Short mmCIF file of C-alpha atoms in Angstrom, two decimals:
data_model
loop_
_atom_site.label_atom_id
_atom_site.label_comp_id
_atom_site.label_asym_id
_atom_site.label_seq_id
_atom_site.Cartn_x
_atom_site.Cartn_y
_atom_site.Cartn_z
CA UNK A 151 49.45 112.63 104.55
CA UNK A 152 52.46 111.11 102.78
CA UNK A 153 55.03 113.62 101.58
CA UNK A 154 55.40 113.87 97.80
CA UNK A 155 58.74 113.62 96.00
CA UNK A 156 60.17 115.10 92.81
CA UNK A 157 63.09 114.54 90.45
CA UNK A 158 64.35 117.96 89.30
CA UNK A 159 66.01 118.10 85.86
CA UNK A 160 68.85 120.57 86.44
CA UNK A 161 70.79 122.08 83.55
CA UNK A 162 72.93 124.35 85.69
CA UNK A 163 70.86 127.38 84.68
CA UNK A 164 68.71 129.74 86.70
CA UNK A 165 65.37 128.30 85.53
CA UNK A 166 65.93 124.75 86.75
CA UNK A 167 67.59 126.11 89.90
CA UNK A 168 64.47 128.08 90.82
CA UNK A 169 62.26 125.13 89.85
CA UNK A 170 64.09 123.09 92.51
CA UNK A 171 63.78 125.91 95.03
CA UNK A 172 60.03 126.28 94.47
CA UNK A 173 59.35 122.55 94.73
CA UNK A 174 61.25 122.43 98.00
CA UNK A 175 59.28 125.42 99.29
CA UNK A 176 56.08 123.53 98.44
CA UNK A 177 57.15 120.72 100.75
CA UNK A 178 58.41 118.14 98.26
CA UNK A 179 61.33 115.82 98.88
CA UNK A 180 63.56 116.78 95.95
CA UNK A 181 66.38 115.05 94.11
CA UNK A 182 68.42 117.01 91.56
CA UNK A 183 69.82 115.38 88.44
CA UNK A 184 71.88 116.69 85.51
CA UNK A 185 71.91 114.86 82.20
CA UNK A 186 75.38 114.57 80.69
CA UNK A 187 74.47 114.56 77.01
CA UNK A 188 77.83 115.01 75.30
CA UNK A 189 81.38 116.14 75.86
CA UNK A 190 81.63 119.64 74.38
CA UNK A 191 85.01 118.87 72.85
CA UNK A 192 83.48 115.89 71.01
CA UNK A 193 81.14 118.16 69.04
CA UNK A 194 83.64 120.98 68.54
CA UNK A 195 82.42 123.35 71.26
CA UNK A 196 84.71 125.02 73.75
CA UNK A 197 84.16 123.99 77.35
CA UNK A 198 82.43 127.20 78.43
CA UNK A 199 80.12 127.77 75.46
CA UNK A 200 77.17 125.42 76.00
CA UNK A 201 75.39 123.09 78.36
CA UNK A 202 76.96 119.86 79.62
CA UNK A 203 80.16 121.65 80.60
CA UNK A 204 81.88 121.02 83.90
CA UNK A 205 80.87 124.51 85.01
CA UNK A 206 77.19 123.64 84.45
CA UNK A 207 77.52 120.57 86.64
CA UNK A 208 79.32 122.64 89.25
CA UNK A 209 76.56 125.26 89.17
CA UNK A 210 73.82 122.66 89.53
CA UNK A 211 75.71 120.96 92.34
CA UNK A 212 76.17 124.31 94.09
CA UNK A 213 72.41 124.92 94.01
CA UNK A 214 71.56 121.47 95.37
CA UNK A 215 74.13 121.94 98.13
CA UNK A 216 72.55 125.31 98.96
CA UNK A 217 69.12 123.65 99.10
CA UNK A 218 70.48 120.56 100.87
CA UNK A 219 69.01 118.05 98.43
CA UNK A 220 70.63 114.95 96.86
CA UNK A 221 72.25 115.44 93.46
CA UNK A 222 73.32 113.07 90.68
CA UNK A 223 74.80 113.28 87.20
CA UNK A 224 73.55 110.70 84.69
CA UNK A 225 75.31 109.94 81.41
CA UNK A 226 72.88 109.80 78.50
CA UNK A 227 75.48 110.61 75.84
CA UNK A 228 74.84 107.48 73.77
CA UNK A 229 71.10 108.10 73.76
CA UNK A 230 71.60 111.75 72.87
CA UNK A 231 73.84 110.87 69.95
CA UNK A 232 71.47 108.22 68.58
CA UNK A 233 68.14 109.94 69.24
CA UNK A 234 68.97 113.63 68.82
CA UNK A 235 72.24 114.42 67.03
CA UNK A 236 72.15 111.75 64.32
CA UNK A 237 68.47 112.27 63.40
CA UNK A 238 69.19 116.03 63.24
CA UNK A 239 72.09 115.46 60.84
CA UNK A 240 70.19 112.94 58.71
CA UNK A 241 67.14 115.20 58.45
CA UNK A 242 69.19 118.17 57.27
CA UNK A 243 70.91 115.99 54.68
CA UNK A 244 67.45 114.99 53.37
CA UNK A 245 66.41 118.62 53.00
CA UNK A 246 64.22 118.74 56.11
CA UNK A 247 64.28 121.31 58.93
CA UNK A 248 64.26 119.41 62.24
CA UNK A 249 63.96 120.76 65.78
CA UNK A 250 66.39 118.75 67.94
CA UNK A 251 65.24 120.50 71.14
CA UNK A 252 61.90 118.72 70.77
CA UNK A 253 63.61 115.35 70.33
CA UNK A 254 65.81 116.03 73.37
CA UNK A 255 62.76 116.72 75.50
CA UNK A 256 60.86 113.79 74.01
CA UNK A 257 63.52 111.10 74.27
CA UNK A 258 65.80 112.30 77.06
CA UNK A 259 63.94 114.40 79.63
CA UNK A 260 60.55 112.76 79.31
CA UNK A 261 61.69 109.23 78.50
CA UNK A 262 65.11 108.39 79.92
CA UNK A 263 64.84 110.77 82.87
CA UNK A 264 61.22 109.78 83.34
CA UNK A 265 62.38 106.16 83.63
CA UNK A 266 64.95 107.24 86.21
CA UNK A 267 62.11 108.80 88.21
CA UNK A 268 60.36 105.45 88.25
CA UNK A 269 63.52 103.64 89.31
CA UNK A 270 63.96 106.05 92.22
CA UNK A 271 60.25 105.71 93.09
CA UNK A 272 59.68 109.47 92.96
CA UNK A 273 56.27 110.98 92.27
CA UNK A 274 57.05 113.71 89.73
CA UNK A 275 59.57 114.88 87.18
CA UNK A 276 60.09 118.65 87.31
CA UNK A 277 61.67 120.92 84.69
CA UNK A 278 62.28 124.64 84.32
CA UNK A 279 60.07 124.97 81.24
CA UNK A 280 57.82 128.01 81.07
CA UNK A 281 54.44 126.29 80.64
CA UNK A 282 51.34 125.77 82.77
CA UNK A 283 49.67 122.46 83.59
CA UNK A 284 46.28 121.74 85.10
CA UNK A 285 43.80 118.89 85.41
CA UNK A 286 40.33 119.23 83.87
CA UNK A 287 37.91 117.10 85.90
CA UNK A 288 35.14 117.42 83.30
CA UNK A 289 37.20 115.77 80.56
CA UNK A 290 39.45 113.74 82.86
CA UNK A 291 42.51 115.06 81.01
CA UNK A 292 45.65 116.94 81.98
CA UNK A 293 45.90 120.16 79.98
CA UNK A 294 49.04 121.98 78.87
CA UNK A 295 48.81 125.76 78.52
CA UNK A 296 51.07 128.59 77.45
CA UNK A 297 53.11 130.28 80.16
CA UNK A 298 51.95 133.50 81.78
CA UNK A 299 55.07 135.13 80.31
CA UNK A 300 54.33 134.69 76.60
CA UNK A 301 57.82 135.88 75.67
CA UNK A 302 59.23 132.85 77.50
CA UNK A 303 56.50 130.34 76.65
CA UNK A 304 57.91 126.90 75.76
CA UNK A 305 54.72 124.94 75.16
CA UNK A 306 55.74 124.49 71.50
CA UNK A 307 58.54 122.07 72.43
CA UNK A 308 56.35 119.94 74.73
CA UNK A 309 53.40 119.18 72.44
CA UNK A 310 54.33 115.47 72.37
CA UNK A 311 53.62 114.83 76.08
CA UNK A 312 51.02 112.15 76.77
CA UNK A 313 48.55 111.96 79.62
CA UNK A 314 50.69 109.58 81.68
CA UNK A 315 53.71 111.88 81.43
CA UNK A 316 51.67 114.98 82.23
CA UNK A 317 50.14 113.28 85.28
CA UNK A 318 53.64 112.88 86.72
CA UNK A 319 55.16 116.21 85.64
CA UNK A 320 55.26 119.66 87.20
CA UNK A 321 56.33 123.01 85.74
CA UNK A 322 56.64 125.47 88.63
CA UNK A 323 57.77 128.43 86.47
CA UNK A 324 54.59 128.62 84.40
CA UNK A 325 53.10 131.53 86.36
CA UNK A 326 56.37 133.50 86.62
CA UNK A 327 58.22 135.96 84.42
CA UNK A 328 61.93 135.63 83.80
CA UNK A 329 62.61 138.67 85.99
CA UNK A 330 60.66 137.07 88.84
CA UNK A 331 62.66 133.87 88.45
CA UNK A 332 65.95 135.77 88.68
CA UNK A 333 64.65 137.66 91.71
CA UNK A 334 63.91 134.36 93.45
CA UNK A 335 67.40 133.09 92.68
CA UNK A 336 68.99 136.32 93.91
CA UNK A 337 66.87 136.38 97.08
CA UNK A 338 68.06 132.89 98.00
CA UNK A 339 71.64 133.59 96.92
CA UNK A 340 71.72 130.88 94.27
CA UNK A 341 74.91 130.75 92.25
CA UNK A 342 72.96 130.77 88.97
CA UNK A 343 70.99 133.96 89.68
CA UNK A 344 72.77 136.04 87.02
CA UNK A 345 73.89 133.28 84.70
CA UNK A 346 73.28 133.98 81.02
CA UNK A 347 70.88 131.75 79.11
CA UNK A 348 72.23 129.25 76.61
CA UNK A 349 71.18 130.15 73.08
CA UNK A 350 70.14 128.11 70.05
CA UNK A 351 70.86 124.39 69.75
CA UNK A 352 73.11 123.28 72.59
CA UNK A 353 75.48 121.11 70.55
CA UNK A 354 75.91 123.55 67.64
CA UNK A 355 78.63 126.16 68.02
CA UNK A 356 77.70 129.76 67.10
CA UNK A 357 74.53 128.70 65.28
CA UNK A 358 76.44 127.28 62.31
CA UNK A 359 74.41 124.14 61.60
CA UNK A 360 76.21 123.44 58.33
CA UNK A 361 79.68 123.62 59.88
CA UNK A 362 78.57 121.27 62.66
CA UNK A 363 77.12 118.75 60.19
CA UNK A 364 80.23 118.83 58.01
CA UNK A 365 82.53 118.41 61.00
CA UNK A 366 80.37 115.65 62.47
CA UNK A 367 80.09 113.64 59.24
CA UNK A 368 83.50 114.49 57.79
CA UNK A 369 81.85 115.36 54.45
CA UNK A 370 81.64 118.77 52.81
CA UNK A 371 78.33 119.82 51.30
CA UNK A 372 78.90 120.31 47.59
CA UNK A 373 78.04 123.47 45.60
CA UNK A 374 75.26 123.27 43.02
CA UNK A 375 72.77 125.26 40.97
CA UNK A 376 70.24 127.73 42.36
CA UNK A 377 67.14 127.24 40.23
CA UNK A 378 63.74 128.97 40.05
CA UNK A 379 60.52 126.95 40.09
CA UNK A 380 60.40 127.51 36.31
CA UNK A 381 63.79 125.77 35.92
CA UNK A 382 65.91 128.89 35.30
CA UNK A 383 69.41 128.76 36.77
CA UNK A 384 70.07 132.03 38.62
CA UNK A 385 73.18 131.26 40.67
CA UNK A 386 75.31 128.76 42.56
CA UNK A 387 74.74 127.63 46.14
CA UNK A 388 77.45 126.73 48.67
CA UNK A 389 75.89 123.46 49.83
CA UNK A 390 72.22 122.66 50.44
CA UNK A 391 72.57 122.31 54.21
CA UNK A 392 73.56 126.00 54.40
CA UNK A 393 70.07 127.25 53.50
CA UNK A 394 66.67 127.25 55.16
CA UNK A 395 63.14 127.52 53.79
CA UNK A 396 62.09 131.18 53.52
CA UNK A 397 65.68 132.48 53.53
CA UNK A 398 66.25 135.62 51.47
CA UNK A 399 69.63 137.00 52.50
CA UNK A 400 72.93 135.45 51.49
CA UNK A 401 71.78 133.86 48.22
CA UNK A 402 74.14 135.96 46.09
CA UNK A 403 71.59 136.11 43.29
CA UNK A 404 70.78 139.11 41.10
CA UNK A 405 67.18 138.91 39.87
CA UNK A 406 64.39 141.26 38.81
CA UNK A 407 62.65 140.76 42.20
CA UNK A 408 63.62 139.30 45.59
CA UNK A 409 63.97 135.52 45.70
CA UNK A 410 63.47 133.18 48.65
CA UNK A 411 64.51 129.61 49.33
CA UNK A 412 61.45 127.39 48.87
CA UNK A 413 62.90 123.90 48.59
CA UNK A 414 65.77 121.58 47.77
CA UNK A 415 66.18 118.95 45.08
CA UNK A 416 68.51 116.54 46.84
CA UNK A 417 68.95 114.21 43.83
CA UNK A 418 70.05 117.06 41.54
CA UNK A 419 71.78 119.06 44.32
CA UNK A 420 69.65 122.08 43.40
CA UNK A 421 68.49 124.87 45.67
CA UNK A 422 64.99 125.94 44.67
CA UNK A 423 64.05 129.62 44.90
CA UNK A 424 60.89 131.55 44.21
CA UNK A 425 59.28 134.96 44.52
CA UNK A 426 57.42 136.09 47.65
CA UNK A 427 54.03 135.29 46.14
CA UNK A 428 55.19 131.81 45.08
CA UNK A 429 56.54 131.14 48.58
CA UNK A 430 53.11 131.42 50.18
CA UNK A 431 51.21 128.25 51.06
CA UNK A 432 47.48 127.67 51.52
CA UNK A 433 48.21 124.96 54.05
CA UNK A 434 50.16 121.82 54.88
CA UNK A 435 49.94 118.20 55.95
CA UNK A 436 51.33 116.96 59.27
CA UNK A 437 51.74 113.45 60.67
CA UNK A 438 52.87 111.82 63.95
CA UNK A 439 50.06 113.72 65.68
CA UNK A 440 49.84 113.76 69.47
CA UNK A 441 46.66 115.13 71.04
CA UNK A 442 46.75 116.55 74.56
CA UNK A 443 43.49 118.41 75.13
CA UNK A 444 41.47 116.09 72.91
CA UNK A 445 40.77 112.40 73.01
CA UNK A 446 41.79 110.98 69.62
CA UNK A 447 39.47 112.64 67.08
CA UNK A 448 37.85 110.61 64.30
CA UNK A 449 38.69 110.72 60.61
CA UNK A 450 36.73 113.56 59.03
CA UNK A 451 36.50 115.65 62.18
CA UNK A 452 37.25 119.35 61.66
CA UNK A 453 38.58 121.92 64.07
CA UNK A 454 39.02 125.69 64.07
CA UNK A 455 42.19 126.66 65.94
CA UNK A 456 45.56 128.38 65.57
CA UNK A 457 48.92 126.85 64.69
CA UNK A 458 52.58 127.68 65.26
CA UNK A 459 54.82 126.32 62.51
CA UNK A 460 58.10 127.34 64.19
CA UNK A 461 59.10 128.01 67.78
CA UNK A 462 59.26 131.78 67.22
CA UNK A 463 56.33 132.03 64.80
CA UNK A 464 53.12 133.90 65.55
CA UNK A 465 50.04 131.67 65.82
CA UNK A 466 48.01 131.58 62.60
CA UNK A 467 44.26 130.83 62.39
CA UNK A 468 43.57 127.56 60.56
CA UNK A 469 40.94 124.95 59.81
CA UNK A 470 42.16 121.45 60.56
CA UNK A 471 40.76 118.24 59.04
CA UNK A 472 41.60 114.86 60.55
CA UNK A 473 42.64 112.24 58.01
CA UNK A 474 43.61 108.58 58.42
CA UNK A 475 47.24 109.01 59.49
CA UNK A 476 47.72 112.76 59.27
CA UNK A 477 45.94 116.10 59.48
CA UNK A 478 45.28 118.59 56.71
CA UNK A 479 45.76 122.17 57.88
CA UNK A 480 44.36 125.11 55.89
CA UNK A 481 45.29 128.73 56.62
CA UNK A 482 42.74 131.53 56.66
CA UNK A 483 45.33 133.59 54.78
CA UNK A 484 48.31 132.23 52.85
CA UNK A 485 51.67 132.38 54.63
CA UNK A 486 55.25 131.63 53.62
CA UNK A 487 58.12 129.66 55.01
CA UNK A 488 56.46 126.31 55.74
CA UNK A 489 59.35 123.91 56.34
CA UNK A 490 58.89 120.12 56.23
CA UNK A 491 60.44 118.54 59.32
CA UNK A 492 59.41 121.33 61.66
CA UNK A 493 56.76 120.85 64.33
CA UNK A 494 53.25 122.24 63.94
CA UNK A 495 51.57 122.88 67.29
CA UNK A 496 47.84 123.60 67.54
CA UNK A 497 46.24 125.93 70.08
CA UNK A 498 42.92 127.31 71.22
CA UNK A 499 43.82 130.54 72.99
CA UNK A 500 46.48 129.45 75.52
CA UNK A 501 45.51 125.76 75.44
CA UNK A 502 47.75 123.27 73.61
CA UNK A 503 45.50 120.97 71.60
CA UNK A 504 48.38 118.88 70.28
CA UNK A 505 50.87 118.85 67.46
CA UNK A 506 52.78 116.89 64.87
CA UNK A 507 55.49 117.06 62.19
CA UNK A 508 55.04 119.01 58.95
CA UNK A 509 55.28 116.69 55.95
CA UNK A 510 54.53 118.97 53.00
CA UNK A 511 52.82 122.22 52.08
CA UNK A 512 50.34 123.03 49.34
#
């Protein structure tokens, strides 16, 4: 039987290190690769604060040396700038709430790196994501499921994967907890065993999206009016990009009841606020739908499932209706904080049905 091979996406962290270790233990010929996505100094991040640093490359190289597998660094900085950073900046300037981690996975790991797998004639691409993958012979489809460790589950950021990509992907951490992963790394004396996880968006320093956007574009976001849905001015904002849908703290507004950010009027440079009851939505529309567990449903089809509207959100029960180029999603109970630009990912229990991009709420 011919030995299988795998391209391991290595960030320099413990998860991808153990993914490489496990694939090697399973008898695969492995090749490690680190994507160089940006120079930290170019986006205003100190060398030791985020991924893509020299220390990350050194850590990944150390692991591949320990495992005695080939290792390469590939420069995808131009692609990352054009397909992740600039769309992130443009979306925020339009009043949307994007998730650049999804775009990074979509266009870099599972497109550019996937192409590199083909060029190297390797069988699989392997990442350290906490998700599970299996093949359903009855439907003839590859199915993506939540990780065993629900606190680490990353299925939300992989809803876009198609059947061809899933057929040539493996996620060896899906059945493990984070503690078990660290135990593996420590047992095999991997340099990354106790390395801290990177937090938030990799190219944004200290979680300050607005500061990053202003530094990147060279333009300051201008102050403007904070206005209720009834048109009453209740304060002054510090720049629209500094606020997110559902935000309550930091508005600096005195009002008879708590107010929340519910929208932005870009043309008038107004931040829209409302009360808790006004913030709630009965549902939303989403487009750019990718189905994983289902063959493309027909217009008019309905589905009972749950949805996550943010990475950290709890799944909410919904009724979904398929329309011509979008889906209409209706909550069983109204919820707040629906943010256009974010991903909506649909589930049945631990099974990822698919997902898309939120366009508007109602």
